[in-house]
Structures are given as C-alpha cells and as structure tokens.
Amino acid sequence: MRIDYIKCHGSGNDFPLIDARALALGEPEWATLARLLAERGGPVGGDGLLALVPGDDAHAFGMRMWNSDGSEAETCLNGLRCTARLGFDLLGLDAAQVKLKTSSAQVARDPEIAPGVATIRTLVGPNSTRSADVGLVGAPEQVIDAPIPGLPNARAFTAVAMPNPHLVTFVDTVDEDELVALGTWCESRPALLPARGNVSFVEVRGPSRLYVRTFERGVGLTDSCGSAMAASVLSAALTGRTAFGVPVEVFNRGGMVRGQAEADRRVMLSGNATFEGAFAIEADLAAGVLGAPEPLAPRPAEQAAWAAAVAALR
C-alpha cells in the first residue's frame, strides 16, 4: 500500500504524520506500520507515528499516536501541535477541540515562537495527580515531591497523568546514566508500574525557566517529549518551584516551548510544529517491508527557520 506522509517535528521530537481520516487499518496493522515507519534506523525514522483521524460532534478532528515500539500512547503534545497544524491546513481552521485517545485538548495557532517557525498552542487537562490515574500500584493516593516506595531511586518525585503517566523529579544537574537506569526499570513493567511510565529529570534554571530530560515510555531517552514538558511545568507549580498562571520557558535538547500551569491543573504549551517535507512510501505490512521514500514537497525554508531558532538558544 502507498502511504503519503509529512515528516514533522515539535521541539525536535520527530514523526511521520499521516492524514488517516479515510484510511481503514486494524489495530495490529497500525502497530506494524508504526514500527516500520518510526524505526530509527529505517528509511523514515521517528519517535513514533502520528495520525490525523476523524472527529465527532464535539471535535473538529482527532489524533492518534503510536510509539516506535508499536504501543499506542494516550497523548503526545509535541505530536499534537503537528497534527493540529495539518488539521488546520486541511480544514481551514485556526482553532479547534481535538479528540485524543482518552481525553481532549484545545489547540490554536499562536504567534511565532521564532521568525518563520509555525507555532501552535495546546491546552490540556485538567490533569490528575491520583496515583491510580498515573498507574502506580500500592503507592500513596498521590505523590507530590516525595519518594515513591518500591521505586529503585530515592529521589523525591511528583507523579502526574497528562493523561499518560509521568514521574518528575527536580535535580541540580541531570545525570543521564541515572535517568536511563530508572527509565529502563520502569519500561520493564514492574509491579509498581505495570503499564510503564515516562521519567523526567528537571533542572530549575531560574524563576521561570526549566530544562527537561526524559526517558519516554516505548521510545527511550529522547531529545524532547511534549507531555513530559507539560508534566514538568505542572510539577514545578505544584511543588512551589514556579507559580501557577505565570509563563515558563521550557528547554530540552530539541529546543524550547512556552508553558504555563493553571490553578485548575490544566497546562498550556506553545511551540513549533515544523513540516520538513511531504513524502510517499510503499509499505508491505504483511512482509514488514518498506520501500524507499519518494520526496513530494520538501520545505527547506521551515527547516532553516527552526535551525536558526535553535542556534539562537545556544
């Protein structure tokens, strides 16, 4: 089958994005397609697969997202910005309510975060700090800036559901070996966290600036994870490190976003939705084989604008 897709990224979190509103695939086929397209060493590569899907009476359109291991995520906020941009472009909209796997989000075009960089604002939540919603088994009812019994790391964590599960801890300096060790343990489906979870180490670099490094469920150590940035913004406000209702700059190895936690535990993120180009590829799902990507419409100006924006941050 021929698959048309856009290669896109939000804060360096990159994906193939498909307009799947008329594409009928079963769940095993979607999982296979995600593994093929998002295989990092494959012809396309990415942190996962995004699909623009039909909405309903309350939603202009929907989004689905599969990790590179074929598992489906509840949400992906970097991917949501890219999917929202495609929905806006195809439907002639500037704002919409978007249906996610288990929740809903408000999305809108926003002033450029940097010259020439398409920017989308998302508002998600209210988000939960109930341990049961995070997927923690046998933990206290909620965990805010406290050690988690049974976790093989003594740091104080804040557990939040965005609605996908996140464990956030604030550190003086990110130790990637420590982060990978804990993320790998969470990836093993331990009894404490049987559905796995995302783990973020966060440096507070000022009253309104955070740096986030994340081990992402189903992906591994990643340069950027949108829901992790949102979870970090909320966790910083919940623990008094930043204030509710105040803009925060959130940095990671992929770039940056503007964020803000609201008192009702909703979180706003505004950041890039960069389209690197449109492509087509032949996919044989039964054989698990992809052809070579066919370039349809490259967008070098968008790539250059984002590269300039990232360079300006360093």
Tab-separated table of C-alpha atoms in Angstrom:
chain	number	residue	atom	x	y	z
A	1	MET	CA	0.000	0.000	0.000
A	2	ARG	CA	1.093	3.551	-0.697
A	3	ILE	CA	1.362	5.835	2.335
A	4	ASP	CA	1.578	9.603	1.965
A	5	TYR	CA	3.070	11.303	4.998
A	6	ILE	CA	4.584	14.523	6.273
A	7	LYS	CA	7.864	14.333	8.158
A	8	CYS	CA	7.437	16.794	11.000
A	9	HIS	CA	8.715	17.651	14.437
A	10	GLY	CA	7.818	19.546	17.580
A	11	SER	CA	10.842	20.663	19.601
A	12	GLY	CA	12.938	18.085	17.766
A	13	ASN	CA	10.512	15.257	18.618
A	14	ASP	CA	10.135	13.922	15.059
A	15	PHE	CA	7.389	11.875	13.423
A	16	PRO	CA	5.870	10.726	10.175
A	17	LEU	CA	2.351	12.212	10.136
A	18	ILE	CA	-0.453	10.630	8.103
A	19	ASP	CA	-3.833	12.029	7.109
A	20	ALA	CA	-5.713	8.875	8.125
A	21	ARG	CA	-9.261	10.194	8.004
A	22	ALA	CA	-10.073	7.800	5.141
A	23	LEU	CA	-7.536	5.080	5.966
A	24	ALA	CA	-9.047	1.834	7.281
A	25	LEU	CA	-6.487	-0.252	9.160
A	26	GLY	CA	-6.914	-2.699	12.022
A	27	GLU	CA	-5.088	-2.229	15.311
A	28	PRO	CA	-2.358	-4.818	14.555
A	29	GLU	CA	-1.766	-3.123	11.189
A	30	TRP	CA	-1.378	0.293	12.823
A	31	ALA	CA	1.121	-1.145	15.290
A	32	THR	CA	3.107	-2.731	12.447
A	33	LEU	CA	3.038	0.467	10.408
A	34	ALA	CA	4.264	2.453	13.426
A	35	ARG	CA	7.174	0.085	13.997
A	36	LEU	CA	8.153	0.214	10.322
A	37	LEU	CA	7.860	3.966	9.800
A	38	ALA	CA	9.310	5.017	13.156
A	39	GLU	CA	12.241	2.596	13.213
A	40	ARG	CA	15.119	4.986	13.869
A	41	GLY	CA	17.478	3.164	11.520
A	42	GLY	CA	14.845	2.688	8.818
A	43	PRO	CA	14.100	4.712	5.692
A	44	VAL	CA	11.780	7.165	7.517
A	45	GLY	CA	12.554	7.083	11.247
A	46	GLY	CA	10.947	8.934	14.112
A	47	ASP	CA	9.931	8.908	17.745
A	48	GLY	CA	6.553	7.494	16.770
A	49	LEU	CA	3.739	7.656	14.227
A	50	LEU	CA	1.048	10.348	14.176
A	51	ALA	CA	-2.345	10.036	12.517
A	52	LEU	CA	-4.947	12.733	11.856
A	53	VAL	CA	-8.275	10.931	12.311
A	54	PRO	CA	-11.950	11.958	12.107
A	55	GLY	CA	-13.510	13.924	14.928
A	56	ASP	CA	-17.101	13.880	16.155
A	57	ASP	CA	-19.812	16.359	17.122
A	58	ALA	CA	-17.572	17.897	19.800
A	59	HIS	CA	-14.234	17.667	17.981
A	60	ALA	CA	-13.153	19.042	14.609
A	61	PHE	CA	-10.712	16.134	14.237
A	62	GLY	CA	-8.780	13.644	16.299
A	63	MET	CA	-5.233	12.428	16.799
A	64	ARG	CA	-3.764	9.015	17.433
A	65	MET	CA	-0.112	8.366	18.234
A	66	TRP	CA	1.893	5.156	18.342
A	67	ASN	CA	5.347	4.879	19.899
A	68	SER	CA	8.188	3.429	17.878
A	69	ASP	CA	7.626	0.036	19.554
A	70	GLY	CA	4.050	-0.062	18.208
A	71	SER	CA	2.309	0.720	21.507
A	72	GLU	CA	-0.323	3.454	21.414
A	73	ALA	CA	0.084	6.462	23.709
A	74	GLU	CA	-2.732	8.388	25.375
A	75	THR	CA	-1.295	11.645	24.065
A	76	CYS	CA	1.810	13.313	22.664
A	77	LEU	CA	1.852	17.076	22.960
A	78	ASN	CA	4.722	17.701	20.535
A	79	GLY	CA	2.874	15.493	18.070
A	80	LEU	CA	-0.428	17.195	18.853
A	81	ARG	CA	0.945	20.513	17.639
A	82	CYS	CA	1.987	18.968	14.329
A	83	THR	CA	-1.302	17.106	13.903
A	84	ALA	CA	-3.292	20.218	14.776
A	85	ARG	CA	-1.414	22.214	12.158
A	86	LEU	CA	-2.263	19.632	9.495
A	87	GLY	CA	-5.911	19.634	10.588
A	88	PHE	CA	-5.995	23.428	10.454
A	89	ASP	CA	-4.428	23.452	6.978
A	90	LEU	CA	-6.809	20.836	5.579
A	91	LEU	CA	-9.990	22.178	7.201
A	92	GLY	CA	-9.271	25.927	7.032
A	93	LEU	CA	-9.295	26.428	10.803
A	94	ASP	CA	-7.272	28.474	13.276
A	95	ALA	CA	-8.530	26.788	16.464
A	96	ALA	CA	-10.254	23.545	17.377
A	97	GLN	CA	-11.071	20.984	20.022
A	98	VAL	CA	-9.165	17.764	19.298
A	99	LYS	CA	-10.145	14.252	20.324
A	100	LEU	CA	-7.310	12.218	21.864
A	101	LYS	CA	-7.284	8.554	22.856
A	102	THR	CA	-8.668	9.102	26.371
A	103	SER	CA	-9.100	12.872	26.615
A	104	SER	CA	-9.498	16.106	24.681
A	105	ALA	CA	-7.389	19.216	24.033
A	106	GLN	CA	-7.851	22.781	22.849
A	107	VAL	CA	-5.484	23.814	20.062
A	108	ALA	CA	-4.951	27.117	18.232
A	109	ARG	CA	-2.477	28.884	16.014
A	110	ASP	CA	-0.188	31.123	18.071
A	111	PRO	CA	2.276	33.956	17.341
A	112	GLU	CA	5.566	32.605	16.028
A	113	ILE	CA	7.950	31.398	18.712
A	114	ALA	CA	10.760	32.468	16.341
A	115	PRO	CA	10.836	34.050	12.852
A	116	GLY	CA	9.445	31.701	10.225
A	117	VAL	CA	8.535	28.990	12.743
A	118	ALA	CA	4.904	27.812	12.608
A	119	THR	CA	3.657	27.797	16.194
A	120	ILE	CA	0.682	26.035	17.764
A	121	ARG	CA	-0.731	26.446	21.278
A	122	THR	CA	-2.241	23.493	23.147
A	123	LEU	CA	-4.231	23.473	26.374
A	124	VAL	CA	-4.716	20.099	28.040
A	125	GLY	CA	-6.323	18.934	31.240
A	126	PRO	CA	-7.378	19.172	33.981
A	127	ASN	CA	-4.608	16.686	34.689
A	128	SER	CA	-4.519	14.234	37.576
A	129	THR	CA	-2.151	13.572	40.472
A	130	ARG	CA	-4.035	10.478	41.633
A	131	SER	CA	-1.581	7.598	41.765
A	132	ALA	CA	-4.236	5.301	40.307
A	133	ASP	CA	-4.502	7.558	37.232
A	134	VAL	CA	-0.721	7.561	36.871
A	135	GLY	CA	-0.761	3.757	37.029
A	136	LEU	CA	1.114	3.391	40.320
A	137	VAL	CA	0.051	0.268	42.217
A	138	GLY	CA	0.293	0.233	46.014
A	139	ALA	CA	1.516	3.842	46.213
A	140	PRO	CA	0.036	6.627	48.383
A	141	GLU	CA	-3.105	8.257	46.979
A	142	GLN	CA	-0.924	10.936	45.409
A	143	VAL	CA	2.797	11.580	45.233
A	144	ILE	CA	3.958	15.201	45.169
A	145	ASP	CA	7.658	15.880	45.757
A	146	ALA	CA	8.124	12.703	47.763
A	147	PRO	CA	9.961	9.373	47.440
A	148	ILE	CA	7.897	6.543	45.943
A	149	PRO	CA	8.040	3.318	47.976
A	150	GLY	CA	9.273	0.475	45.790
A	151	LEU	CA	10.941	2.708	43.203
A	152	PRO	CA	14.672	1.900	42.875
A	153	ASN	CA	15.577	5.569	43.235
A	154	ALA	CA	15.390	7.556	46.481
A	155	ARG	CA	14.762	10.959	44.895
A	156	ALA	CA	11.544	12.886	45.540
A	157	PHE	CA	9.151	12.551	42.603
A	158	THR	CA	5.875	14.096	41.534
A	159	ALA	CA	3.550	11.678	39.745
A	160	VAL	CA	1.101	13.168	37.234
A	161	ALA	CA	-1.174	11.837	34.499
A	162	MET	CA	-1.292	14.061	31.393
A	163	PRO	CA	-3.244	11.662	30.903
A	164	ASN	CA	-0.218	9.494	30.020
A	165	PRO	CA	1.867	8.643	33.114
A	166	HIS	CA	4.829	10.771	34.224
A	167	LEU	CA	7.264	10.660	37.121
A	168	VAL	CA	9.074	14.001	37.507
A	169	THR	CA	11.982	14.800	39.803
A	170	PHE	CA	13.942	18.035	40.185
A	171	VAL	CA	17.722	17.764	40.170
A	172	ASP	CA	20.678	20.110	40.392
A	173	THR	CA	22.231	18.506	37.303
A	174	VAL	CA	20.777	15.828	35.030
A	175	ASP	CA	22.621	12.510	35.301
A	176	GLU	CA	21.700	10.675	32.097
A	177	ASP	CA	23.014	7.319	33.306
A	178	GLU	CA	20.769	7.540	36.365
A	179	LEU	CA	17.823	8.613	34.217
A	180	VAL	CA	18.307	5.759	31.748
A	181	ALA	CA	18.653	3.225	34.555
A	182	LEU	CA	15.382	4.298	36.147
A	183	GLY	CA	13.584	4.651	32.815
A	184	THR	CA	14.696	1.173	31.793
A	185	TRP	CA	13.386	-0.232	35.088
A	186	CYS	CA	10.007	1.457	34.504
A	187	GLU	CA	9.994	0.074	30.948
A	188	SER	CA	10.187	-3.485	32.324
A	189	ARG	CA	6.556	-3.298	33.540
A	190	PRO	CA	7.330	-3.684	37.266
A	191	ALA	CA	4.514	-4.474	39.696
A	192	LEU	CA	4.652	-0.863	40.917
A	193	LEU	CA	4.067	0.489	37.407
A	194	PRO	CA	2.691	-2.309	35.201
A	195	ALA	CA	1.686	-0.028	32.317
A	196	ARG	CA	5.153	1.604	32.350
A	197	GLY	CA	5.722	5.358	32.613
A	198	ASN	CA	7.708	8.350	31.412
A	199	VAL	CA	10.519	9.601	33.665
A	200	SER	CA	11.872	13.168	33.605
A	201	PHE	CA	14.807	14.785	35.388
A	202	VAL	CA	14.320	18.568	35.541
A	203	GLU	CA	16.755	21.374	36.294
A	204	VAL	CA	15.312	24.678	37.552
A	205	ARG	CA	17.401	27.327	35.814
A	206	GLY	CA	15.639	30.406	37.154
A	207	PRO	CA	12.244	31.567	38.450
A	208	SER	CA	10.609	30.881	35.068
A	209	ARG	CA	12.958	28.532	33.225
A	210	LEU	CA	13.174	24.732	33.233
A	211	TYR	CA	15.413	22.230	31.470
A	212	VAL	CA	13.877	18.780	30.955
A	213	ARG	CA	15.495	15.451	30.052
A	214	THR	CA	13.128	12.492	29.552
A	215	PHE	CA	13.168	8.723	29.205
A	216	GLU	CA	9.967	8.194	27.234
A	217	ARG	CA	7.777	5.121	27.550
A	218	GLY	CA	8.066	2.999	24.415
A	219	VAL	CA	10.844	5.190	22.995
A	220	GLY	CA	13.748	5.526	25.434
A	221	LEU	CA	15.932	8.554	26.042
A	222	THR	CA	14.542	11.283	23.787
A	223	ASP	CA	15.582	14.814	22.923
A	224	SER	CA	12.041	16.020	23.521
A	225	CYS	CA	8.705	14.840	24.905
A	226	GLY	CA	5.831	17.323	24.894
A	227	SER	CA	3.742	15.723	27.616
A	228	ALA	CA	6.893	15.472	29.762
A	229	MET	CA	7.444	19.202	29.358
A	230	ALA	CA	3.827	19.806	30.354
A	231	ALA	CA	4.180	17.423	33.310
A	232	SER	CA	7.333	19.267	34.372
A	233	VAL	CA	5.590	22.655	34.184
A	234	LEU	CA	2.713	21.344	36.308
A	235	SER	CA	5.063	19.619	38.768
A	236	ALA	CA	7.127	22.778	39.188
A	237	ALA	CA	3.983	24.740	40.061
A	238	LEU	CA	2.623	22.013	42.358
A	239	THR	CA	5.909	21.985	44.320
A	240	GLY	CA	6.265	25.771	44.525
A	241	ARG	CA	9.287	25.991	42.250
A	242	THR	CA	7.336	28.173	39.826
A	243	ALA	CA	3.971	29.925	40.103
A	244	PHE	CA	0.598	28.993	38.664
A	245	GLY	CA	-0.608	31.345	35.933
A	246	VAL	CA	2.899	32.560	35.087
A	247	PRO	CA	4.645	31.827	31.748
A	248	VAL	CA	7.619	29.466	31.899
A	249	GLU	CA	10.284	28.749	29.283
A	250	VAL	CA	10.915	25.026	28.958
A	251	PHE	CA	14.113	23.842	27.281
A	252	ASN	CA	15.320	20.430	26.205
A	253	ARG	CA	17.885	19.080	23.781
A	254	GLY	CA	15.408	19.503	20.926
A	255	GLY	CA	14.592	23.179	21.500
A	256	MET	CA	12.087	25.015	23.675
A	257	VAL	CA	8.418	25.777	24.267
A	258	ARG	CA	6.439	28.345	26.220
A	259	GLY	CA	4.456	26.791	29.058
A	260	GLN	CA	2.036	27.776	31.794
A	261	ALA	CA	0.295	25.785	34.534
A	262	GLU	CA	-3.158	26.922	35.587
A	263	ALA	CA	-4.624	26.600	39.064
A	264	ASP	CA	-7.145	24.020	37.777
A	265	ARG	CA	-4.159	21.856	36.704
A	266	ARG	CA	-4.556	22.469	33.017
A	267	VAL	CA	-1.310	23.145	31.187
A	268	MET	CA	-0.675	25.362	28.182
A	269	LEU	CA	2.239	24.666	25.855
A	270	SER	CA	3.087	26.765	22.814
A	271	GLY	CA	5.794	25.640	20.429
A	272	ASN	CA	6.845	24.813	16.921
A	273	ALA	CA	5.057	22.498	14.511
A	274	THR	CA	7.654	22.214	11.765
A	275	PHE	CA	6.923	20.387	8.495
A	276	GLU	CA	10.175	19.205	6.940
A	277	GLY	CA	8.508	17.911	3.787
A	278	ALA	CA	5.870	15.648	2.233
A	279	PHE	CA	6.765	12.131	1.079
A	280	ALA	CA	5.214	8.886	-0.137
A	281	ILE	CA	6.336	5.340	0.542
A	282	GLU	CA	5.226	1.802	-0.320
A	283	ALA	CA	4.530	-0.327	2.754
A	284	ASP	CA	4.034	-4.100	2.706
A	285	LEU	CA	2.588	-4.692	6.174
A	286	ALA	CA	2.331	-8.467	5.770
A	287	ALA	CA	6.027	-8.763	4.927
A	288	GLY	CA	7.082	-5.938	7.240
A	289	VAL	CA	8.930	-4.128	4.474
A	290	LEU	CA	9.121	-0.501	3.358
A	291	GLY	CA	10.212	0.863	0.001
A	292	ALA	CA	12.277	3.986	-0.490
A	293	PRO	CA	10.690	7.350	0.427
A	294	GLU	CA	9.599	9.430	-2.555
A	295	PRO	CA	10.030	13.188	-1.946
A	296	LEU	CA	6.899	15.125	-2.916
A	297	ALA	CA	7.248	18.626	-1.452
A	298	PRO	CA	10.366	19.469	0.585
A	299	ARG	CA	10.215	22.501	2.879
A	300	PRO	CA	13.818	23.670	3.310
A	301	ALA	CA	12.743	27.143	4.488
A	302	GLU	CA	10.957	25.666	7.508
A	303	GLN	CA	13.949	23.522	8.355
A	304	ALA	CA	16.262	26.532	8.111
A	305	ALA	CA	13.984	28.684	10.276
A	306	TRP	CA	13.954	26.076	13.033
A	307	ALA	CA	17.714	25.553	12.821
A	308	ALA	CA	18.187	29.305	13.256
A	309	ALA	CA	15.820	29.341	16.231
A	310	VAL	CA	17.704	26.514	17.973
A	311	ALA	CA	21.064	28.132	17.238
A	312	ALA	CA	19.837	31.349	18.869
A	313	LEU	CA	19.119	29.435	22.103
A	314	ARG	CA	22.700	28.240	22.486
